[in-house]
Amino acid sequence: MGEEERKGGGGGEEEAAAAAARVAEQARELQDAAAALLTRTRAEEEALRRRAAALQGELRRLRKAAAAHADSDKVEEDLDRATCLITDSDVASLLPSKTHGAFLKMFLGPVNLRATRKEVQLKVKEEYNSYRDRTALLFLGFPVILLFLRQWLWNGCFPALPVQLYQAWLLFLYTTLALRENILRVNGSDIRPWWILHHYCAMLMALISLTWEIKGQSQPDCACKQRGVELFLCWAIMQGFVMMLQNRYQRQRLYTRIALGKAKRMDVVWGETAGVEGQLLLLCPLLFLLQGFEGYVGFLLLRTAHTGVIPEWQVVVCGILLIAMAIGNFANTVDTLMVKSRFKAKMKKSKGKRDLDTCPSPTGSSPTDSTAKA
């Protein structure tokens, strides 16, 4: 009986060894097949990359040639359509990606952040837009609550902790926005460099303001010494209100531009001042008012530091940063409006030509009318 058990055990061990060897052989075959597939895929992908790069270069050459001719609207429309097919489809993953930059490398290291699937890129963009919508409410609500409590609960003087919590949240907000925007640029979003630089300046200002000594209620004349904090919160309220309007108006405009082929699906709404005509009449004065108030707050901070009311160096740096951001925002807003004006003039010119092409014939009908009736 014991000998039979040993034979049975030996047979089980041999079967297990054979099964293990079979599985190991299958794993090697699978690895070889996967390696061959990846080699073929890389070769085909490289060929497609060369085709995409060559076509992109040809598009650039044709655009330069079209720009030299006054009557090139039809050519530019075809080039816009071709560009959209390349940059707003799966072909975009074959094009050379933008460099990650020092900011992303500093926070995330030398990792590849380029998504190969278009739906993943669009998900990142939609999450960015949703994040901006959520934070705009907090951007407006935080300073409103602080100023309300200062007036009705804190006897006209801010405690240090709530203000520092708000400043820490601003540092977190601008850092996350800058990270998301850099990732979007790597994935093909057309974000103006100024708006990312603007968030770098805002990050620095929030970081410096964290070291700002807040004179509490125990200090004499604390209301006067907290004048800089009050001015900053007033600016933040106006900024939050304009951000909410921008998010609403600009998203509508972006959808229109995508439908017209003038923007890619990966583009975002940050910094785009264009809206429909009625919205633009409301938004532009608010933007210029905000930029003027931003520069005014920066000037007042410098003045209070110069007069010795708030002598901290942090106030001077924050004032300089506010003035610099106000100037940059104003310059970019004006530039965007000039681009919009040139685009509208071009559209009117194209519309006038189409009207001439569809002028009524002597029989009283135009070619488009005849086609529609047919």
Short mmCIF file of N, CA, C and O in Angstrom, two decimals, residues 213-344:
data_model
loop_
_atom_site.label_atom_id
_atom_site.label_comp_id
_atom_site.label_asym_id
_atom_site.label_seq_id
_atom_site.Cartn_x
_atom_site.Cartn_y
_atom_site.Cartn_z
N GLU A 213 2.36 88.98 8.26
CA GLU A 213 1.97 89.03 9.68
C GLU A 213 0.61 89.72 9.80
O GLU A 213 0.43 90.87 9.40
N ILE A 214 -0.36 88.97 10.33
CA ILE A 214 -1.71 89.50 10.52
C ILE A 214 -1.83 90.04 11.94
O ILE A 214 -1.73 89.28 12.91
N LYS A 215 -2.01 91.34 12.06
CA LYS A 215 -2.18 91.96 13.38
C LYS A 215 -3.58 91.65 13.89
O LYS A 215 -4.59 92.08 13.31
N GLY A 216 -3.67 90.86 14.97
CA GLY A 216 -4.97 90.44 15.49
C GLY A 216 -5.66 91.51 16.29
O GLY A 216 -5.23 92.65 16.38
N GLN A 217 -6.78 91.09 16.91
CA GLN A 217 -7.60 92.04 17.66
C GLN A 217 -6.89 92.59 18.89
O GLN A 217 -7.25 93.65 19.40
N SER A 218 -5.88 91.86 19.37
CA SER A 218 -5.16 92.34 20.55
C SER A 218 -4.23 93.50 20.23
O SER A 218 -3.78 94.21 21.14
N GLN A 219 -3.93 93.72 18.96
CA GLN A 219 -3.03 94.79 18.57
C GLN A 219 -3.79 96.11 18.47
O GLN A 219 -4.93 96.15 18.01
N PRO A 220 -3.17 97.21 18.88
CA PRO A 220 -3.84 98.51 18.73
C PRO A 220 -3.91 98.93 17.27
O PRO A 220 -2.99 98.68 16.48
N ASP A 221 -5.04 99.56 16.93
CA ASP A 221 -5.24 100.06 15.58
C ASP A 221 -5.10 98.94 14.54
O ASP A 221 -4.50 99.12 13.48
N CYS A 222 -5.68 97.76 14.84
CA CYS A 222 -5.51 96.62 13.94
C CYS A 222 -6.26 96.83 12.64
O CYS A 222 -5.84 96.33 11.59
N ALA A 223 -7.38 97.57 12.67
CA ALA A 223 -8.14 97.79 11.44
C ALA A 223 -7.31 98.52 10.40
O ALA A 223 -7.35 98.20 9.20
N CYS A 224 -6.53 99.50 10.83
CA CYS A 224 -5.68 100.24 9.91
C CYS A 224 -4.54 99.37 9.39
O CYS A 224 -4.20 99.42 8.21
N LYS A 225 -3.99 98.54 10.26
CA LYS A 225 -2.87 97.68 9.86
C LYS A 225 -3.33 96.52 8.97
O LYS A 225 -2.50 95.89 8.32
N GLN A 226 -4.63 96.22 8.99
CA GLN A 226 -5.16 95.16 8.13
C GLN A 226 -5.77 95.71 6.85
O GLN A 226 -6.49 95.02 6.15
N ARG A 227 -5.43 96.94 6.51
CA ARG A 227 -5.97 97.55 5.31
C ARG A 227 -5.57 96.78 4.06
O ARG A 227 -6.36 96.61 3.12
N GLY A 228 -4.33 96.29 4.03
CA GLY A 228 -3.88 95.52 2.88
C GLY A 228 -4.68 94.24 2.68
O GLY A 228 -5.02 93.86 1.56
N VAL A 229 -5.01 93.55 3.79
CA VAL A 229 -5.82 92.33 3.71
C VAL A 229 -7.22 92.65 3.19
O VAL A 229 -7.76 91.93 2.36
N GLU A 230 -7.78 93.75 3.67
CA GLU A 230 -9.12 94.14 3.22
C GLU A 230 -9.14 94.44 1.72
O GLU A 230 -10.05 94.02 1.00
N LEU A 231 -8.13 95.18 1.23
CA LEU A 231 -8.06 95.49 -0.19
C LEU A 231 -7.92 94.22 -1.02
O LEU A 231 -8.56 94.07 -2.07
N PHE A 232 -7.10 93.30 -0.56
CA PHE A 232 -6.90 92.05 -1.28
C PHE A 232 -8.19 91.24 -1.36
O PHE A 232 -8.52 90.66 -2.41
N LEU A 233 -8.95 91.18 -0.28
CA LEU A 233 -10.21 90.44 -0.27
C LEU A 233 -11.25 91.10 -1.18
O LEU A 233 -12.03 90.40 -1.84
N CYS A 234 -11.26 92.43 -1.22
CA CYS A 234 -12.18 93.12 -2.13
C CYS A 234 -11.85 92.79 -3.58
O CYS A 234 -12.75 92.56 -4.41
N TRP A 235 -10.56 92.77 -3.89
CA TRP A 235 -10.17 92.38 -5.26
C TRP A 235 -10.58 90.93 -5.55
O TRP A 235 -11.04 90.62 -6.65
N ALA A 236 -10.42 90.04 -4.56
CA ALA A 236 -10.77 88.63 -4.78
C ALA A 236 -12.26 88.47 -5.04
O ALA A 236 -12.66 87.61 -5.84
N ILE A 237 -13.11 89.26 -4.38
CA ILE A 237 -14.55 89.18 -4.63
C ILE A 237 -14.85 89.55 -6.07
O ILE A 237 -15.62 88.85 -6.77
N MET A 238 -14.28 90.63 -6.53
CA MET A 238 -14.52 91.05 -7.91
C MET A 238 -13.96 90.03 -8.90
O MET A 238 -14.58 89.71 -9.92
N GLN A 239 -12.80 89.48 -8.59
CA GLN A 239 -12.20 88.46 -9.45
C GLN A 239 -13.09 87.22 -9.54
O GLN A 239 -13.29 86.66 -10.62
N GLY A 240 -13.63 86.78 -8.40
CA GLY A 240 -14.50 85.61 -8.42
C GLY A 240 -15.76 85.84 -9.21
O GLY A 240 -16.23 84.95 -9.94
N PHE A 241 -16.34 87.04 -9.10
CA PHE A 241 -17.56 87.35 -9.85
C PHE A 241 -17.29 87.32 -11.36
O PHE A 241 -18.06 86.74 -12.14
N VAL A 242 -16.18 87.93 -11.78
CA VAL A 242 -15.85 87.95 -13.20
C VAL A 242 -15.50 86.55 -13.69
O VAL A 242 -15.83 86.17 -14.82
N MET A 243 -14.85 85.74 -12.86
CA MET A 243 -14.53 84.37 -13.25
C MET A 243 -15.79 83.58 -13.55
O MET A 243 -15.84 82.81 -14.52
N MET A 244 -16.82 83.74 -12.73
CA MET A 244 -18.07 83.02 -12.96
C MET A 244 -18.71 83.45 -14.28
O MET A 244 -19.20 82.60 -15.05
N LEU A 245 -18.70 84.75 -14.57
CA LEU A 245 -19.24 85.21 -15.85
C LEU A 245 -18.42 84.69 -17.02
O LEU A 245 -18.96 84.25 -18.04
N GLN A 246 -17.10 84.74 -16.88
CA GLN A 246 -16.22 84.26 -17.94
C GLN A 246 -16.46 82.79 -18.24
O GLN A 246 -16.56 82.38 -19.39
N ASN A 247 -16.55 81.98 -17.19
CA ASN A 247 -16.73 80.55 -17.38
C ASN A 247 -17.99 80.25 -18.18
O ASN A 247 -18.01 79.39 -19.06
N ARG A 248 -19.05 81.00 -17.89
CA ARG A 248 -20.32 80.75 -18.58
C ARG A 248 -20.27 81.23 -20.03
O ARG A 248 -20.62 80.50 -20.95
N TYR A 249 -19.83 82.46 -20.21
CA TYR A 249 -19.84 83.04 -21.55
C TYR A 249 -18.81 82.37 -22.47
O TYR A 249 -19.08 82.08 -23.63
N GLN A 250 -17.62 82.14 -21.94
CA GLN A 250 -16.55 81.62 -22.78
C GLN A 250 -16.81 80.18 -23.22
O GLN A 250 -16.42 79.78 -24.32
N ARG A 251 -17.45 79.39 -22.36
CA ARG A 251 -17.73 78.02 -22.76
C ARG A 251 -18.71 78.00 -23.93
O ARG A 251 -18.55 77.20 -24.86
N GLN A 252 -19.71 78.88 -23.91
CA GLN A 252 -20.62 78.95 -25.05
C GLN A 252 -19.87 79.35 -26.32
O GLN A 252 -20.09 78.79 -27.39
N ARG A 253 -18.97 80.30 -26.19
CA ARG A 253 -18.20 80.74 -27.34
C ARG A 253 -17.28 79.64 -27.85
O ARG A 253 -17.10 79.47 -29.06
N LEU A 254 -16.68 78.88 -26.94
CA LEU A 254 -15.77 77.81 -27.35
C LEU A 254 -16.52 76.74 -28.14
O LEU A 254 -16.01 76.24 -29.15
N TYR A 255 -17.72 76.38 -27.71
CA TYR A 255 -18.50 75.41 -28.46
C TYR A 255 -18.77 75.91 -29.87
O TYR A 255 -18.74 75.15 -30.85
N THR A 256 -19.05 77.22 -30.00
CA THR A 256 -19.29 77.80 -31.33
C THR A 256 -18.03 77.73 -32.19
O THR A 256 -18.07 77.38 -33.37
N ARG A 257 -16.89 78.06 -31.61
CA ARG A 257 -15.63 78.05 -32.36
C ARG A 257 -15.26 76.63 -32.78
O ARG A 257 -14.72 76.42 -33.87
N ILE A 258 -15.54 75.65 -31.94
CA ILE A 258 -15.28 74.26 -32.31
C ILE A 258 -16.16 73.85 -33.48
O ILE A 258 -15.73 73.20 -34.43
N ALA A 259 -17.44 74.26 -33.43
CA ALA A 259 -18.37 73.93 -34.52
C ALA A 259 -17.95 74.58 -35.83
O ALA A 259 -18.15 74.01 -36.92
N LEU A 260 -17.33 75.77 -35.76
CA LEU A 260 -16.88 76.47 -36.96
C LEU A 260 -15.52 76.00 -37.44
O LEU A 260 -15.04 76.44 -38.49
N GLY A 261 -14.89 75.11 -36.66
CA GLY A 261 -13.56 74.64 -37.04
C GLY A 261 -12.45 75.60 -36.68
O GLY A 261 -11.32 75.45 -37.15
N LYS A 262 -12.75 76.63 -35.85
CA LYS A 262 -11.74 77.62 -35.46
C LYS A 262 -11.06 77.27 -34.14
O LYS A 262 -10.17 77.99 -33.69
N ALA A 263 -11.49 76.19 -33.50
CA ALA A 263 -10.86 75.75 -32.26
C ALA A 263 -10.91 74.23 -32.22
O ALA A 263 -11.73 73.60 -32.88
N LYS A 264 -10.01 73.66 -31.44
CA LYS A 264 -9.96 72.21 -31.29
C LYS A 264 -10.77 71.80 -30.07
O LYS A 264 -11.01 72.59 -29.17
N ARG A 265 -11.15 70.52 -30.07
CA ARG A 265 -11.91 70.03 -28.92
C ARG A 265 -11.08 70.04 -27.65
O ARG A 265 -11.62 70.06 -26.55
N MET A 266 -9.75 70.06 -27.78
CA MET A 266 -8.90 70.09 -26.60
C MET A 266 -8.63 71.50 -26.09
O MET A 266 -8.01 71.68 -25.05
N ASP A 267 -9.07 72.52 -26.83
CA ASP A 267 -8.88 73.89 -26.35
C ASP A 267 -9.75 74.15 -25.14
O ASP A 267 -10.81 73.55 -24.97
N VAL A 268 -9.30 75.07 -24.29
CA VAL A 268 -10.02 75.41 -23.07
C VAL A 268 -10.41 76.87 -23.14
O VAL A 268 -9.98 77.63 -24.01
N VAL A 269 -11.23 77.31 -22.18
CA VAL A 269 -11.82 78.64 -22.27
C VAL A 269 -11.02 79.69 -21.53
O VAL A 269 -11.37 80.86 -21.56
N TRP A 270 -9.96 79.32 -20.85
CA TRP A 270 -9.24 80.29 -20.03
C TRP A 270 -8.61 81.36 -20.89
O TRP A 270 -7.90 81.08 -21.84
N GLY A 271 -8.91 82.64 -20.55
CA GLY A 271 -8.27 83.75 -21.23
C GLY A 271 -8.94 84.13 -22.52
O GLY A 271 -8.57 85.11 -23.14
N GLU A 272 -9.96 83.38 -22.97
CA GLU A 272 -10.67 83.73 -24.21
C GLU A 272 -11.74 84.75 -23.86
O GLU A 272 -12.71 84.45 -23.17
N THR A 273 -11.59 85.98 -24.33
CA THR A 273 -12.51 87.04 -23.95
C THR A 273 -13.69 87.15 -24.89
O THR A 273 -14.56 88.00 -24.70
N ALA A 274 -13.73 86.32 -25.92
CA ALA A 274 -14.80 86.45 -26.90
C ALA A 274 -16.06 85.75 -26.43
O ALA A 274 -16.01 84.67 -25.87
N GLY A 275 -17.20 86.37 -26.66
CA GLY A 275 -18.49 85.76 -26.42
C GLY A 275 -19.43 86.20 -27.51
O GLY A 275 -19.03 86.84 -28.46
N VAL A 276 -20.68 85.85 -27.41
CA VAL A 276 -21.61 86.39 -28.39
C VAL A 276 -21.75 87.88 -28.14
O VAL A 276 -21.40 88.39 -27.08
N GLU A 277 -22.32 88.61 -29.08
CA GLU A 277 -22.22 90.07 -29.08
C GLU A 277 -22.76 90.68 -27.80
O GLU A 277 -22.12 91.53 -27.18
N GLY A 278 -23.94 90.28 -27.35
CA GLY A 278 -24.50 90.87 -26.15
C GLY A 278 -23.70 90.56 -24.91
O GLY A 278 -23.53 91.40 -24.03
N GLN A 279 -23.15 89.34 -24.85
CA GLN A 279 -22.34 88.95 -23.70
C GLN A 279 -21.03 89.73 -23.68
O GLN A 279 -20.54 90.13 -22.62
N LEU A 280 -20.47 89.97 -24.86
CA LEU A 280 -19.20 90.69 -24.93
C LEU A 280 -19.34 92.12 -24.44
O LEU A 280 -18.44 92.67 -23.81
N LEU A 281 -20.48 92.74 -24.70
CA LEU A 281 -20.71 94.11 -24.24
C LEU A 281 -20.73 94.18 -22.72
O LEU A 281 -20.38 95.21 -22.12
N LEU A 282 -21.13 93.11 -22.05
CA LEU A 282 -21.13 93.07 -20.59
C LEU A 282 -19.78 92.65 -20.05
O LEU A 282 -19.29 93.22 -19.07
N LEU A 283 -19.15 91.66 -20.70
CA LEU A 283 -17.95 91.07 -20.14
C LEU A 283 -16.73 91.98 -20.28
O LEU A 283 -15.93 92.09 -19.34
N CYS A 284 -16.57 92.64 -21.43
CA CYS A 284 -15.38 93.46 -21.64
C CYS A 284 -15.24 94.60 -20.63
O CYS A 284 -14.17 94.79 -20.07
N PRO A 285 -16.30 95.39 -20.38
CA PRO A 285 -16.14 96.43 -19.35
C PRO A 285 -15.78 95.86 -17.98
O PRO A 285 -14.97 96.45 -17.25
N LEU A 286 -16.35 94.70 -17.64
CA LEU A 286 -16.01 94.09 -16.35
C LEU A 286 -14.56 93.64 -16.30
O LEU A 286 -13.89 93.79 -15.27
N LEU A 287 -14.06 93.11 -17.42
CA LEU A 287 -12.66 92.70 -17.46
C LEU A 287 -11.73 93.89 -17.29
O LEU A 287 -10.78 93.84 -16.50
N PHE A 288 -11.99 94.95 -18.02
CA PHE A 288 -11.14 96.14 -17.90
C PHE A 288 -11.27 96.78 -16.52
O PHE A 288 -10.28 97.28 -15.96
N LEU A 289 -12.48 96.76 -15.95
CA LEU A 289 -12.66 97.29 -14.60
C LEU A 289 -11.88 96.46 -13.59
O LEU A 289 -11.23 97.00 -12.69
N LEU A 290 -11.92 95.12 -13.75
CA LEU A 290 -11.17 94.24 -12.84
C LEU A 290 -9.67 94.50 -12.96
O LEU A 290 -8.96 94.57 -11.95
N GLN A 291 -9.17 94.63 -14.17
CA GLN A 291 -7.74 94.86 -14.36
C GLN A 291 -7.32 96.21 -13.79
O GLN A 291 -6.25 96.32 -13.18
N GLY A 292 -8.17 97.22 -13.97
CA GLY A 292 -7.86 98.52 -13.37
C GLY A 292 -7.86 98.46 -11.86
O GLY A 292 -6.98 99.03 -11.20
N PHE A 293 -8.84 97.76 -11.29
CA PHE A 293 -8.92 97.64 -9.83
C PHE A 293 -7.75 96.82 -9.30
O PHE A 293 -7.22 97.12 -8.22
N GLU A 294 -7.34 95.80 -10.07
CA GLU A 294 -6.19 94.99 -9.66
C GLU A 294 -4.93 95.85 -9.57
O GLU A 294 -4.17 95.78 -8.59
N GLY A 295 -4.71 96.69 -10.59
CA GLY A 295 -3.56 97.58 -10.54
C GLY A 295 -3.68 98.61 -9.44
O GLY A 295 -2.68 98.97 -8.79
N TYR A 296 -4.92 99.09 -9.18
CA TYR A 296 -5.14 100.07 -8.12
C TYR A 296 -4.84 99.48 -6.75
O TYR A 296 -4.21 100.14 -5.90
N VAL A 297 -5.26 98.23 -6.53
CA VAL A 297 -4.97 97.56 -5.25
C VAL A 297 -3.46 97.40 -5.08
O VAL A 297 -2.91 97.63 -3.99
N GLY A 298 -2.78 97.02 -6.17
CA GLY A 298 -1.32 96.90 -6.08
C GLY A 298 -0.67 98.23 -5.74
O GLY A 298 0.26 98.29 -4.93
N PHE A 299 -1.16 99.32 -6.35
CA PHE A 299 -0.61 100.65 -6.06
C PHE A 299 -0.86 101.03 -4.60
O PHE A 299 0.02 101.58 -3.93
N LEU A 300 -2.07 100.73 -4.10
CA LEU A 300 -2.37 101.08 -2.71
C LEU A 300 -1.50 100.28 -1.73
O LEU A 300 -1.09 100.80 -0.69
N LEU A 301 -1.23 99.01 -2.08
CA LEU A 301 -0.35 98.22 -1.21
C LEU A 301 1.05 98.83 -1.17
O LEU A 301 1.67 98.93 -0.10
N LEU A 302 1.55 99.25 -2.32
CA LEU A 302 2.87 99.90 -2.34
C LEU A 302 2.85 101.21 -1.56
O LEU A 302 3.81 101.55 -0.85
N ARG A 303 1.74 101.94 -1.66
CA ARG A 303 1.65 103.21 -0.96
C ARG A 303 1.60 103.02 0.55
O ARG A 303 2.26 103.76 1.30
N THR A 304 0.82 102.03 1.00
CA THR A 304 0.74 101.80 2.45
C THR A 304 2.09 101.35 3.01
O THR A 304 2.45 101.68 4.13
N ALA A 305 2.82 100.56 2.20
CA ALA A 305 4.15 100.15 2.65
C ALA A 305 5.10 101.34 2.69
O ALA A 305 5.94 101.46 3.59
N HIS A 306 4.98 102.25 1.73
CA HIS A 306 5.88 103.42 1.68
C HIS A 306 5.60 104.39 2.82
O HIS A 306 6.53 104.98 3.37
N THR A 307 4.35 104.53 3.18
CA THR A 307 4.01 105.46 4.26
C THR A 307 4.24 104.88 5.64
O THR A 307 4.09 105.58 6.63
N GLY A 308 4.57 103.58 5.70
CA GLY A 308 4.86 102.97 6.98
C GLY A 308 3.66 102.44 7.71
O GLY A 308 3.79 101.96 8.85
N VAL A 309 2.45 102.48 7.10
CA VAL A 309 1.27 101.93 7.76
C VAL A 309 1.40 100.42 7.87
O VAL A 309 1.12 99.81 8.90
N ILE A 310 1.85 99.78 6.77
CA ILE A 310 2.10 98.33 6.78
C ILE A 310 3.51 98.15 6.22
O ILE A 310 3.69 97.97 5.01
N PRO A 311 4.54 98.16 7.02
CA PRO A 311 5.90 98.23 6.51
C PRO A 311 6.49 96.89 6.05
O PRO A 311 7.66 96.85 5.69
N GLU A 312 5.75 95.80 6.07
CA GLU A 312 6.33 94.50 5.73
C GLU A 312 6.74 94.45 4.26
O GLU A 312 6.08 95.01 3.39
N TRP A 313 7.85 93.72 3.99
CA TRP A 313 8.31 93.57 2.61
C TRP A 313 7.32 92.76 1.78
O TRP A 313 7.25 92.90 0.54
N GLN A 314 6.55 91.88 2.45
CA GLN A 314 5.58 91.06 1.72
C GLN A 314 4.55 91.94 1.00
O GLN A 314 4.09 91.61 -0.10
N VAL A 315 4.18 93.05 1.64
CA VAL A 315 3.19 93.95 1.04
C VAL A 315 3.75 94.55 -0.25
O VAL A 315 3.04 94.68 -1.26
N VAL A 316 5.03 94.91 -0.24
CA VAL A 316 5.66 95.50 -1.42
C VAL A 316 5.67 94.50 -2.57
O VAL A 316 5.31 94.82 -3.71
N VAL A 317 6.08 93.25 -2.30
CA VAL A 317 6.15 92.24 -3.35
C VAL A 317 4.76 91.93 -3.90
O VAL A 317 4.57 91.82 -5.12
N CYS A 318 3.77 91.79 -3.00
CA CYS A 318 2.41 91.52 -3.46
C CYS A 318 1.87 92.66 -4.31
O CYS A 318 1.18 92.44 -5.31
N GLY A 319 2.19 93.89 -3.93
CA GLY A 319 1.75 95.04 -4.73
C GLY A 319 2.37 95.03 -6.12
O GLY A 319 1.69 95.28 -7.12
N ILE A 320 3.67 94.73 -6.20
CA ILE A 320 4.35 94.67 -7.51
C ILE A 320 3.76 93.57 -8.37
O ILE A 320 3.53 93.75 -9.58
N LEU A 321 3.49 92.41 -7.76
CA LEU A 321 2.92 91.29 -8.52
C LEU A 321 1.52 91.62 -9.04
O LEU A 321 1.17 91.28 -10.18
N LEU A 322 0.71 92.29 -8.22
CA LEU A 322 -0.63 92.67 -8.67
C LEU A 322 -0.58 93.63 -9.85
O LEU A 322 -1.34 93.51 -10.81
N ILE A 323 0.32 94.60 -9.78
CA ILE A 323 0.45 95.56 -10.89
C ILE A 323 0.93 94.84 -12.15
O ILE A 323 0.43 95.09 -13.26
N ALA A 324 1.91 93.93 -12.00
CA ALA A 324 2.41 93.20 -13.17
C ALA A 324 1.31 92.34 -13.79
O ALA A 324 1.17 92.28 -15.03
N MET A 325 0.50 91.67 -12.96
CA MET A 325 -0.58 90.84 -13.49
C MET A 325 -1.64 91.69 -14.16
O MET A 325 -2.23 91.30 -15.17
N ALA A 326 -1.93 92.88 -13.60
CA ALA A 326 -2.91 93.77 -14.21
C ALA A 326 -2.46 94.22 -15.59
O ALA A 326 -3.24 94.23 -16.55
N ILE A 327 -1.18 94.58 -15.73
CA ILE A 327 -0.65 95.01 -17.03
C ILE A 327 -0.69 93.85 -18.02
O ILE A 327 -1.10 94.01 -19.19
N GLY A 328 -0.28 92.67 -17.59
CA GLY A 328 -0.30 91.51 -18.48
C GLY A 328 -1.70 91.13 -18.91
O GLY A 328 -1.94 90.82 -20.08
N ASN A 329 -2.64 91.14 -17.97
CA ASN A 329 -4.03 90.82 -18.31
C ASN A 329 -4.61 91.84 -19.30
O ASN A 329 -5.31 91.47 -20.24
N PHE A 330 -4.30 93.11 -19.08
CA PHE A 330 -4.80 94.15 -19.98
C PHE A 330 -4.24 93.96 -21.39
O PHE A 330 -4.97 94.04 -22.38
N ALA A 331 -2.94 93.72 -21.49
CA ALA A 331 -2.32 93.55 -22.81
C ALA A 331 -2.89 92.35 -23.54
O ALA A 331 -3.17 92.41 -24.74
N ASN A 332 -3.10 91.24 -22.83
CA ASN A 332 -3.64 90.05 -23.48
C ASN A 332 -5.11 90.21 -23.86
O ASN A 332 -5.55 89.69 -24.88
N THR A 333 -5.87 90.94 -23.04
CA THR A 333 -7.28 91.19 -23.38
C THR A 333 -7.38 92.04 -24.63
O THR A 333 -8.18 91.76 -25.53
N VAL A 334 -6.56 93.09 -24.71
CA VAL A 334 -6.57 93.95 -25.90
C VAL A 334 -6.15 93.16 -27.13
O VAL A 334 -6.75 93.28 -28.21
N ASP A 335 -5.13 92.32 -26.98
CA ASP A 335 -4.67 91.52 -28.11
C ASP A 335 -5.77 90.56 -28.59
O ASP A 335 -5.97 90.39 -29.80
N THR A 336 -6.49 89.94 -27.65
CA THR A 336 -7.57 89.03 -28.02
C THR A 336 -8.68 89.77 -28.74
O THR A 336 -9.25 89.27 -29.72
N LEU A 337 -9.03 90.96 -28.26
CA LEU A 337 -10.07 91.74 -28.92
C LEU A 337 -9.65 92.17 -30.32
O LEU A 337 -10.48 92.21 -31.24
N MET A 338 -8.38 92.49 -30.51
CA MET A 338 -7.89 92.85 -31.84
C MET A 338 -7.96 91.66 -32.79
O MET A 338 -8.33 91.79 -33.96
N VAL A 339 -7.60 90.47 -32.29
CA VAL A 339 -7.71 89.26 -33.11
C VAL A 339 -9.16 89.01 -33.49
O VAL A 339 -9.48 88.67 -34.64
N LYS A 340 -10.06 89.20 -32.51
CA LYS A 340 -11.49 89.01 -32.79
C LYS A 340 -11.97 90.02 -33.82
O LYS A 340 -12.76 89.67 -34.72
N SER A 341 -11.51 91.27 -33.73
CA SER A 341 -11.93 92.29 -34.68
C SER A 341 -11.47 91.95 -36.09
O SER A 341 -12.22 92.09 -37.06
N ARG A 342 -10.22 91.49 -36.22
CA ARG A 342 -9.72 91.11 -37.55
C ARG A 342 -10.48 89.92 -38.11
O ARG A 342 -10.78 89.85 -39.31
N PHE A 343 -10.82 88.98 -37.23
CA PHE A 343 -11.57 87.80 -37.68
C PHE A 343 -12.97 88.19 -38.15
O PHE A 343 -13.45 87.70 -39.18
N LYS A 344 -13.63 89.09 -37.41
CA LYS A 344 -14.97 89.52 -37.81
C LYS A 344 -14.93 90.28 -39.14
O LYS A 344 -15.83 90.13 -39.98
#
